[in-house]
mmCIF file of C-alpha atoms in Angstrom:
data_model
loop_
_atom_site.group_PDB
_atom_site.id
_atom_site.type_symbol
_atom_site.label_atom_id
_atom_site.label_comp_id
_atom_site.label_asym_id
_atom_site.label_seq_id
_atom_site.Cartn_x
_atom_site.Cartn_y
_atom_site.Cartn_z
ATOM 1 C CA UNK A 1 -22.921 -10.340 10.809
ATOM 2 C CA UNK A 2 -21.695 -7.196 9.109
ATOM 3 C CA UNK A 3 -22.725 -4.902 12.058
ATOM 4 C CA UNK A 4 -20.701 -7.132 14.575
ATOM 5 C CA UNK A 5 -17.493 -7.230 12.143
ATOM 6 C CA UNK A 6 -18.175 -4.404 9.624
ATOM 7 C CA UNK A 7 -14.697 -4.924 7.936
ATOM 8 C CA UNK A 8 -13.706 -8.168 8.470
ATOM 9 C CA UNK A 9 -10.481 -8.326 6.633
ATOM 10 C CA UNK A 10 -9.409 -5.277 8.728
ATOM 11 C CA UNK A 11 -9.872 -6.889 12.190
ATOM 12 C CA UNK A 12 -8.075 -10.405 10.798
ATOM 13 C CA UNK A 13 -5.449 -7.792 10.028
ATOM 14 C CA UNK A 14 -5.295 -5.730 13.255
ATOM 15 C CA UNK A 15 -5.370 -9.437 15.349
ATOM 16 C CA UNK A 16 -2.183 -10.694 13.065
ATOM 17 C CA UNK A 17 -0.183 -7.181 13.280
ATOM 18 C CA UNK A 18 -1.402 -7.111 17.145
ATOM 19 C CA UNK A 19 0.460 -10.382 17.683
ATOM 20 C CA UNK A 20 3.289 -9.356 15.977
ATOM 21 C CA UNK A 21 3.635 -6.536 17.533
ATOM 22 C CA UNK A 22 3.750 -8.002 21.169
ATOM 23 C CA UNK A 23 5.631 -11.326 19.981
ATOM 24 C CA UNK A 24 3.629 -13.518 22.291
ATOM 25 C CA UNK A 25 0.959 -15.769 20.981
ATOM 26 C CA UNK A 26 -0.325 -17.057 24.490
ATOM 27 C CA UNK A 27 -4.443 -16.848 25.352
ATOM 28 C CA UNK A 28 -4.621 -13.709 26.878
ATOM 29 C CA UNK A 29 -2.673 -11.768 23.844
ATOM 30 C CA UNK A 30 -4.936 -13.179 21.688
ATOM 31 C CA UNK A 31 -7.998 -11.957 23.800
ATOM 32 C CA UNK A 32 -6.831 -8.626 23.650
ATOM 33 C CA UNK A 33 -6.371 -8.425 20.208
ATOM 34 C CA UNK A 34 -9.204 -10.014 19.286
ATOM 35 C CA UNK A 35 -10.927 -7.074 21.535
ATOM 36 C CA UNK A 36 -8.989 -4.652 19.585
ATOM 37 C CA UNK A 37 -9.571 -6.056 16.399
ATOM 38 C CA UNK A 38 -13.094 -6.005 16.760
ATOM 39 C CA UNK A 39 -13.546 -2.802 18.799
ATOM 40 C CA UNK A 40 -11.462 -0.098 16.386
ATOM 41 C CA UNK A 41 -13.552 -1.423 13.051
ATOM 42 C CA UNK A 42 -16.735 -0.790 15.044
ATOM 43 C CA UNK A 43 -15.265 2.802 16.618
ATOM 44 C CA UNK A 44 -14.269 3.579 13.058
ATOM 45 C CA UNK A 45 -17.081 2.148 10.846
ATOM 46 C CA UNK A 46 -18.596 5.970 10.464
ATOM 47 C CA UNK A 47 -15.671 7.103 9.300
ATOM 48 C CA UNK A 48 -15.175 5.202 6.118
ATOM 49 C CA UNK A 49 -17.167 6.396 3.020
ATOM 50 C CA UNK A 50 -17.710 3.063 1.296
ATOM 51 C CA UNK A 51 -17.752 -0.457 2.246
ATOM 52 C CA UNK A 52 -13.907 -2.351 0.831
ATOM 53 C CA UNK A 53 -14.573 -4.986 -1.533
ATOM 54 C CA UNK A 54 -11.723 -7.461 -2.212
ATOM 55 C CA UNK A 55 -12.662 -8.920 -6.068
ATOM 56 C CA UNK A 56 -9.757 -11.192 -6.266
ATOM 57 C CA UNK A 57 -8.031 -12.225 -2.755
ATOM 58 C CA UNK A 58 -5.047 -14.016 -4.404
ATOM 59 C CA UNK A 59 -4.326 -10.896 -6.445
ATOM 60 C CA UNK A 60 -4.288 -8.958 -3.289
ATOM 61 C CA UNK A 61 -1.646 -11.852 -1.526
ATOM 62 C CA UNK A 62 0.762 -11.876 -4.679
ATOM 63 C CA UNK A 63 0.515 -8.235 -4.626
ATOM 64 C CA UNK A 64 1.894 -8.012 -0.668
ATOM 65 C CA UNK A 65 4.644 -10.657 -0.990
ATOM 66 C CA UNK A 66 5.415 -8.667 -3.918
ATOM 67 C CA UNK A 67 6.025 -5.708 -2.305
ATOM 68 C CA UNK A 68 7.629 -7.227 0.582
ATOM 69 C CA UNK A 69 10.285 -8.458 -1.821
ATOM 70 C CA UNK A 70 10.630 -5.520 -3.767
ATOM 71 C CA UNK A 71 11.444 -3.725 -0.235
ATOM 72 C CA UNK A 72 14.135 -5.852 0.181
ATOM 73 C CA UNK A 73 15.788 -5.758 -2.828
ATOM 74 C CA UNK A 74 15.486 -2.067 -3.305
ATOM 75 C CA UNK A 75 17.509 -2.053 0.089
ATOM 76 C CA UNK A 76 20.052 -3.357 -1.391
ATOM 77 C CA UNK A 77 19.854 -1.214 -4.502
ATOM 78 C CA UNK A 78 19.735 2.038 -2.486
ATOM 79 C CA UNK A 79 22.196 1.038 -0.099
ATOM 80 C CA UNK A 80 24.751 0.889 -3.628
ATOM 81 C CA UNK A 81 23.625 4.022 -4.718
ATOM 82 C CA UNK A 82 24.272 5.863 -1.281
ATOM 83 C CA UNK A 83 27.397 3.834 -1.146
ATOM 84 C CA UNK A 84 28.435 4.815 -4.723
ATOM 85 C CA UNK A 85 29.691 7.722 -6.202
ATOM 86 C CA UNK A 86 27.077 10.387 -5.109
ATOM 87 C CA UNK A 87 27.709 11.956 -8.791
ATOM 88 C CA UNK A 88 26.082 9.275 -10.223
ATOM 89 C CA UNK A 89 22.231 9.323 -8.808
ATOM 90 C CA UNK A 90 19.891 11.297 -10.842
ATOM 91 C CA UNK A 91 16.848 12.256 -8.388
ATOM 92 C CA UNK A 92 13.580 13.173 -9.877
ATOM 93 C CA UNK A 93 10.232 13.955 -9.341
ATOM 94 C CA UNK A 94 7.893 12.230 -11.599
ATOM 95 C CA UNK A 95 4.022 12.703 -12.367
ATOM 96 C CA UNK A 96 2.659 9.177 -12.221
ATOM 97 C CA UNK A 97 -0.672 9.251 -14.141
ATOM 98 C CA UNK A 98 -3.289 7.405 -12.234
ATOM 99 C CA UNK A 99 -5.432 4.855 -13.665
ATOM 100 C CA UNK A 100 -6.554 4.048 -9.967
ATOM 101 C CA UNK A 101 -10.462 5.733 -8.789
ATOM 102 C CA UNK A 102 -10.968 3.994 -5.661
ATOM 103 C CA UNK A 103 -9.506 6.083 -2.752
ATOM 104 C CA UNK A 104 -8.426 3.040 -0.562
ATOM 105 C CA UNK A 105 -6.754 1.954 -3.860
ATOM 106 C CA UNK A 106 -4.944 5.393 -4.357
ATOM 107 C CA UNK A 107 -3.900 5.364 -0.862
ATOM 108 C CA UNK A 108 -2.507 1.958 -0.852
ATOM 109 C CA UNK A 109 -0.431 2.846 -4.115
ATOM 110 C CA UNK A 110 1.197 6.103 -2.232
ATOM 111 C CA UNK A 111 1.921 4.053 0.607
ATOM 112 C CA UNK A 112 3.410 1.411 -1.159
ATOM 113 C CA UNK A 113 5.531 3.436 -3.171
ATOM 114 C CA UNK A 114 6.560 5.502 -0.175
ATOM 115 C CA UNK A 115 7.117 1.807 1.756
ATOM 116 C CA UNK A 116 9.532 0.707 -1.322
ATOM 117 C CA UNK A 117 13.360 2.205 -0.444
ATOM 118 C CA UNK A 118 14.360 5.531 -3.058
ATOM 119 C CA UNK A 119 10.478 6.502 -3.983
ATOM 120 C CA UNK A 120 8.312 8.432 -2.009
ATOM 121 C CA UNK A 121 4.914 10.241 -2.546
ATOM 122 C CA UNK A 122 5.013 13.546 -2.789
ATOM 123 C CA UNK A 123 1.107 15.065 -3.868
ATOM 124 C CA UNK A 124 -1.738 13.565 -5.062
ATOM 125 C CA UNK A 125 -3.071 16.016 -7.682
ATOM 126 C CA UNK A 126 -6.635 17.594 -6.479
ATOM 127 C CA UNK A 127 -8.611 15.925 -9.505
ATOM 128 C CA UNK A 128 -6.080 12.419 -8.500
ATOM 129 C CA UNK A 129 -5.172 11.888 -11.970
ATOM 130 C CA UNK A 130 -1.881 12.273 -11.032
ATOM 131 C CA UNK A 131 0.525 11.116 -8.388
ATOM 132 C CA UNK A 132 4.095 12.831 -7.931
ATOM 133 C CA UNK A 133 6.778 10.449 -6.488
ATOM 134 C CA UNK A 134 10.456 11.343 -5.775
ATOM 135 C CA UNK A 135 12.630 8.687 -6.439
ATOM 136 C CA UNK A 136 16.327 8.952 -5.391
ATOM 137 C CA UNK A 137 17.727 8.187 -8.731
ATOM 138 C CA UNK A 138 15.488 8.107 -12.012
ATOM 139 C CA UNK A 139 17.998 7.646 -15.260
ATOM 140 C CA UNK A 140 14.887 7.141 -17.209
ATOM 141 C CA UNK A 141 11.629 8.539 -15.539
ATOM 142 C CA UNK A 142 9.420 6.815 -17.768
ATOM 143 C CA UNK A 143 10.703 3.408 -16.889
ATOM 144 C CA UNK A 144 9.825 4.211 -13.348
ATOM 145 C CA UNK A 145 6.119 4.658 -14.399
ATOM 146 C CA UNK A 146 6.100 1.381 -16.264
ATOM 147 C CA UNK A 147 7.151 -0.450 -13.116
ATOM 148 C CA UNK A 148 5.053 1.336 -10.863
ATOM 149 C CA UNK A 149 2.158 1.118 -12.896
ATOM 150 C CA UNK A 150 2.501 -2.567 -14.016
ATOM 151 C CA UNK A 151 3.946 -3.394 -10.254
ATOM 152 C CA UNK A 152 1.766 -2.021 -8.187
ATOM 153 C CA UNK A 153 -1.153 -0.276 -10.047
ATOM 154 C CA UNK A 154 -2.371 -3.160 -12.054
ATOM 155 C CA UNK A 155 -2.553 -5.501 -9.522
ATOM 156 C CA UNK A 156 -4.664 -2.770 -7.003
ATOM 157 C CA UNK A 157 -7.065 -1.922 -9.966
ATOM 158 C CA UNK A 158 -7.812 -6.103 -10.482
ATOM 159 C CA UNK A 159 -8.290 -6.075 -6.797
ATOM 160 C CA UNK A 160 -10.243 -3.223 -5.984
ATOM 161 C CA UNK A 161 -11.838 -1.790 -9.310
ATOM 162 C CA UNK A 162 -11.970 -4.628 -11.922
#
């Protein structure tokens, strides 16, 4: 079964973001995606260095609809700040240290703090101990790292590492 679906959770994935992408969800839409879904895992399998191994699925669901809301609330938040008084943000670049190994993991954690309105990654340090983000105001840099870390990090470590 693994050589006809070698990442499983990626095709499920490419089906739902294929329907959502094309808004329809009639029988031939779903062929196609399903053709998609399970035709780019199998084009791609050489290209990924390790197999993905989900440890705890419900971690990995709390951790999405977390970010999801986080995106929408830092809307808000940056919206005030660009609506403010421009003397008042305090950007920053901050060295996040990385308790993440897993590469997938890392890369997840970038794009999730680049997803999340005011941060971005910026580098990944060459021995990826340490990730520098930019966030668009940072009063107290270390506070950033707490949230990041216990936000984002700790939940992608239990899912991928623990």
């Amino acid at each position: 079964m693994r050589r006809l679906f070698p990442h499983p959770l990626l095709s499920a994935t490419l089906l739902l973001l294929w329907l959502l992408l094309v808004n329809a969800f009639t029988a031939g839409q779903v062929v196609l995606g399903g053709l998609l879904a399970w035709a780019i895992p199998r084009l791609t399998s050489s290209f990924w260095p390790e197999a993905v191994r989900i440890r705890h699925p419900l971690t990995l669901l709390y951790f999405v609809l977390r970010v999801l809301g986080d995106m929408v609330s830092a809307s808000f938040q940056v919206a005030a700040l660009i609506l403010g008084p421009q003397t008042k943000l305090r950007p920053a670049f901050i060295a996040l240290p990385l308790a993440l190994r897993n590469d997938l993991a890392i890369s997840l954690l970038a794009n999730t703090i680049s997803l999340t309105p005011g941060t971005v990654s910026a580098w990944l340090s060459p021995d990826r101990r340490f990730l520098w983000v930019h966030a668009l105001h940072a009063p107290d840099p270390q506070d950033i790292i707490v949230q990041i870390k216990q936000r984002y990090e700790a939940p992608l470590l239990k899912v991928f590492e623990s």
